Amino acid sequence: MDGLGVFFIVGVVSMIVFYFTSRTLLNKNYKKITYLTPVIVVTLASFIFFALTYLFSEDGWEIMGNYFLAIVIVVGALIGTFLPFIHSKYR
């Protein structure tokens, strides 16, 4: 894999996983906070990952790559979470 292809694949996989998770929760008619729980957990885990990477990694390029990977995962999770909601609202 060359360049940014890894980040694209990780983002698409994240979006697909969170799409199906959110669609399942939306179809079971849970409360709104339950619907948003997976993306909140992933966002908090990414912030913890940010802090640990900054504290324990010595190479600046490695830190930047890990930050970019975590941001791609969070953005994919956000998009995947809200796609079923938008799809069901405009159906």
PDB file of C-alpha atoms in Angstrom:
ATOM      1  CA  MET A   1       0.000   0.000   0.000  1.00  0.00           C
ATOM      2  CA  ASP A   2       1.333   3.356  -0.856  1.00  0.00           C
ATOM      3  CA  GLY A   3       0.851   6.681   0.852  1.00  0.00           C
ATOM      4  CA  LEU A   4      -2.541   7.560   2.174  1.00  0.00           C
ATOM      5  CA  GLY A   5      -4.346   4.434   0.946  1.00  0.00           C
ATOM      6  CA  VAL A   6      -4.184   2.899   4.407  1.00  0.00           C
ATOM      7  CA  PHE A   7      -5.997   5.872   5.904  1.00  0.00           C
ATOM      8  CA  PHE A   8      -8.680   5.717   3.214  1.00  0.00           C
ATOM      9  CA  ILE A   9      -9.315   2.017   3.848  1.00  0.00           C
ATOM     10  CA  VAL A  10      -9.420   2.515   7.634  1.00  0.00           C
ATOM     11  CA  GLY A  11     -11.883   5.402   7.214  1.00  0.00           C
ATOM     12  CA  VAL A  12     -14.175   3.408   4.927  1.00  0.00           C
ATOM     13  CA  VAL A  13     -14.104   0.360   7.219  1.00  0.00           C
ATOM     14  CA  SER A  14     -14.856   2.580  10.217  1.00  0.00           C
ATOM     15  CA  MET A  15     -17.759   4.162   8.349  1.00  0.00           C
ATOM     16  CA  ILE A  16     -19.212   0.788   7.363  1.00  0.00           C
ATOM     17  CA  VAL A  17     -18.922  -0.676  10.874  1.00  0.00           C
ATOM     18  CA  PHE A  18     -20.565   2.328  12.493  1.00  0.00           C
ATOM     19  CA  TYR A  19     -23.243   2.497   9.808  1.00  0.00           C
ATOM     20  CA  PHE A  20     -24.425  -1.028  10.571  1.00  0.00           C
ATOM     21  CA  THR A  21     -24.110  -0.511  14.328  1.00  0.00           C
ATOM     22  CA  SER A  22     -26.115   2.704  14.196  1.00  0.00           C
ATOM     23  CA  ARG A  23     -28.707   1.233  11.859  1.00  0.00           C
ATOM     24  CA  THR A  24     -29.223  -1.657  14.259  1.00  0.00           C
ATOM     25  CA  LEU A  25     -29.629   0.677  17.234  1.00  0.00           C
ATOM     26  CA  LEU A  26     -31.936   2.976  15.265  1.00  0.00           C
ATOM     27  CA  ASN A  27     -34.177   0.069  14.228  1.00  0.00           C
ATOM     28  CA  LYS A  28     -34.541  -1.079  17.833  1.00  0.00           C
ATOM     29  CA  ASN A  29     -35.850   2.382  18.856  1.00  0.00           C
ATOM     30  CA  TYR A  30     -33.432   3.045  21.690  1.00  0.00           C
ATOM     31  CA  LYS A  31     -33.026   6.445  23.269  1.00  0.00           C
ATOM     32  CA  LYS A  32     -30.962   9.076  21.463  1.00  0.00           C
ATOM     33  CA  ILE A  33     -27.979   8.732  23.843  1.00  0.00           C
ATOM     34  CA  THR A  34     -27.803   4.973  23.232  1.00  0.00           C
ATOM     35  CA  TYR A  35     -27.705   5.688  19.518  1.00  0.00           C
ATOM     36  CA  LEU A  36     -24.688   7.985  20.014  1.00  0.00           C
ATOM     37  CA  THR A  37     -22.854   5.836  22.583  1.00  0.00           C
ATOM     38  CA  PRO A  38     -20.548   3.979  20.130  1.00  0.00           C
ATOM     39  CA  VAL A  39     -19.240   7.180  18.537  1.00  0.00           C
ATOM     40  CA  ILE A  40     -18.783   8.828  21.953  1.00  0.00           C
ATOM     41  CA  VAL A  41     -16.760   5.847  23.186  1.00  0.00           C
ATOM     42  CA  VAL A  42     -14.542   5.853  20.080  1.00  0.00           C
ATOM     43  CA  THR A  43     -13.984   9.617  20.351  1.00  0.00           C
ATOM     44  CA  LEU A  44     -12.973   9.362  24.003  1.00  0.00           C
ATOM     45  CA  ALA A  45     -10.688   6.417  23.241  1.00  0.00           C
ATOM     46  CA  SER A  46      -9.065   8.464  20.469  1.00  0.00           C
ATOM     47  CA  PHE A  47      -8.379  11.371  22.828  1.00  0.00           C
ATOM     48  CA  ILE A  48      -6.787   8.977  25.311  1.00  0.00           C
ATOM     49  CA  PHE A  49      -4.749   7.546  22.429  1.00  0.00           C
ATOM     50  CA  PHE A  50      -3.695  11.111  21.491  1.00  0.00           C
ATOM     51  CA  ALA A  51      -2.409  11.751  24.996  1.00  0.00           C
ATOM     52  CA  LEU A  52      -0.590   8.439  25.326  1.00  0.00           C
ATOM     53  CA  THR A  53       1.024   8.779  21.914  1.00  0.00           C
ATOM     54  CA  TYR A  54       2.229  12.278  22.742  1.00  0.00           C
ATOM     55  CA  LEU A  55       3.658  11.188  26.084  1.00  0.00           C
ATOM     56  CA  PHE A  56       5.329   7.917  25.132  1.00  0.00           C
ATOM     57  CA  SER A  57       6.395   8.268  21.513  1.00  0.00           C
ATOM     58  CA  GLU A  58       9.709   9.866  20.614  1.00  0.00           C
ATOM     59  CA  ASP A  59       9.389  10.274  16.865  1.00  0.00           C
ATOM     60  CA  GLY A  60       7.392  13.268  15.635  1.00  0.00           C
ATOM     61  CA  TRP A  61       6.380  11.595  12.381  1.00  0.00           C
ATOM     62  CA  GLU A  62       5.015   8.600  14.253  1.00  0.00           C
ATOM     63  CA  ILE A  63       2.972  10.892  16.492  1.00  0.00           C
ATOM     64  CA  MET A  64       1.578  12.730  13.468  1.00  0.00           C
ATOM     65  CA  GLY A  65       0.691   9.465  11.707  1.00  0.00           C
ATOM     66  CA  ASN A  66      -1.084   8.131  14.795  1.00  0.00           C
ATOM     67  CA  TYR A  67      -3.013  11.396  15.199  1.00  0.00           C
ATOM     68  CA  PHE A  68      -4.074  11.282  11.578  1.00  0.00           C
ATOM     69  CA  LEU A  69      -5.175   7.652  11.907  1.00  0.00           C
ATOM     70  CA  ALA A  70      -7.254   8.433  15.005  1.00  0.00           C
ATOM     71  CA  ILE A  71      -8.846  11.457  13.318  1.00  0.00           C
ATOM     72  CA  VAL A  72      -9.769   9.331  10.279  1.00  0.00           C
ATOM     73  CA  ILE A  73     -11.385   6.744  12.552  1.00  0.00           C
ATOM     74  CA  VAL A  74     -13.380   9.386  14.443  1.00  0.00           C
ATOM     75  CA  VAL A  75     -14.563  11.089  11.236  1.00  0.00           C
ATOM     76  CA  GLY A  76     -15.558   7.721   9.760  1.00  0.00           C
ATOM     77  CA  ALA A  77     -17.425   6.904  12.960  1.00  0.00           C
ATOM     78  CA  LEU A  78     -19.283  10.229  12.893  1.00  0.00           C
ATOM     79  CA  ILE A  79     -20.276   9.865   9.254  1.00  0.00           C
ATOM     80  CA  GLY A  80     -21.258   6.224   9.711  1.00  0.00           C
ATOM     81  CA  THR A  81     -23.317   7.050  12.788  1.00  0.00           C
ATOM     82  CA  PHE A  82     -25.377   9.800  11.192  1.00  0.00           C
ATOM     83  CA  LEU A  83     -25.951   8.183   7.773  1.00  0.00           C
ATOM     84  CA  PRO A  84     -28.777   5.847   8.949  1.00  0.00           C
ATOM     85  CA  PHE A  85     -30.437   8.736  10.771  1.00  0.00           C
ATOM     86  CA  ILE A  86     -30.382  10.919   7.659  1.00  0.00           C
ATOM     87  CA  HIS A  87     -31.468   8.013   5.472  1.00  0.00           C
ATOM     88  CA  SER A  88     -34.477   7.182   7.674  1.00  0.00           C
ATOM     89  CA  LYS A  89     -35.485  10.826   8.064  1.00  0.00           C
ATOM     90  CA  TYR A  90     -35.691  11.517   4.342  1.00  0.00           C
ATOM     91  CA  ARG A  91     -37.227   8.214   3.342  1.00  0.00           C
TER      92      ARG A  91
END
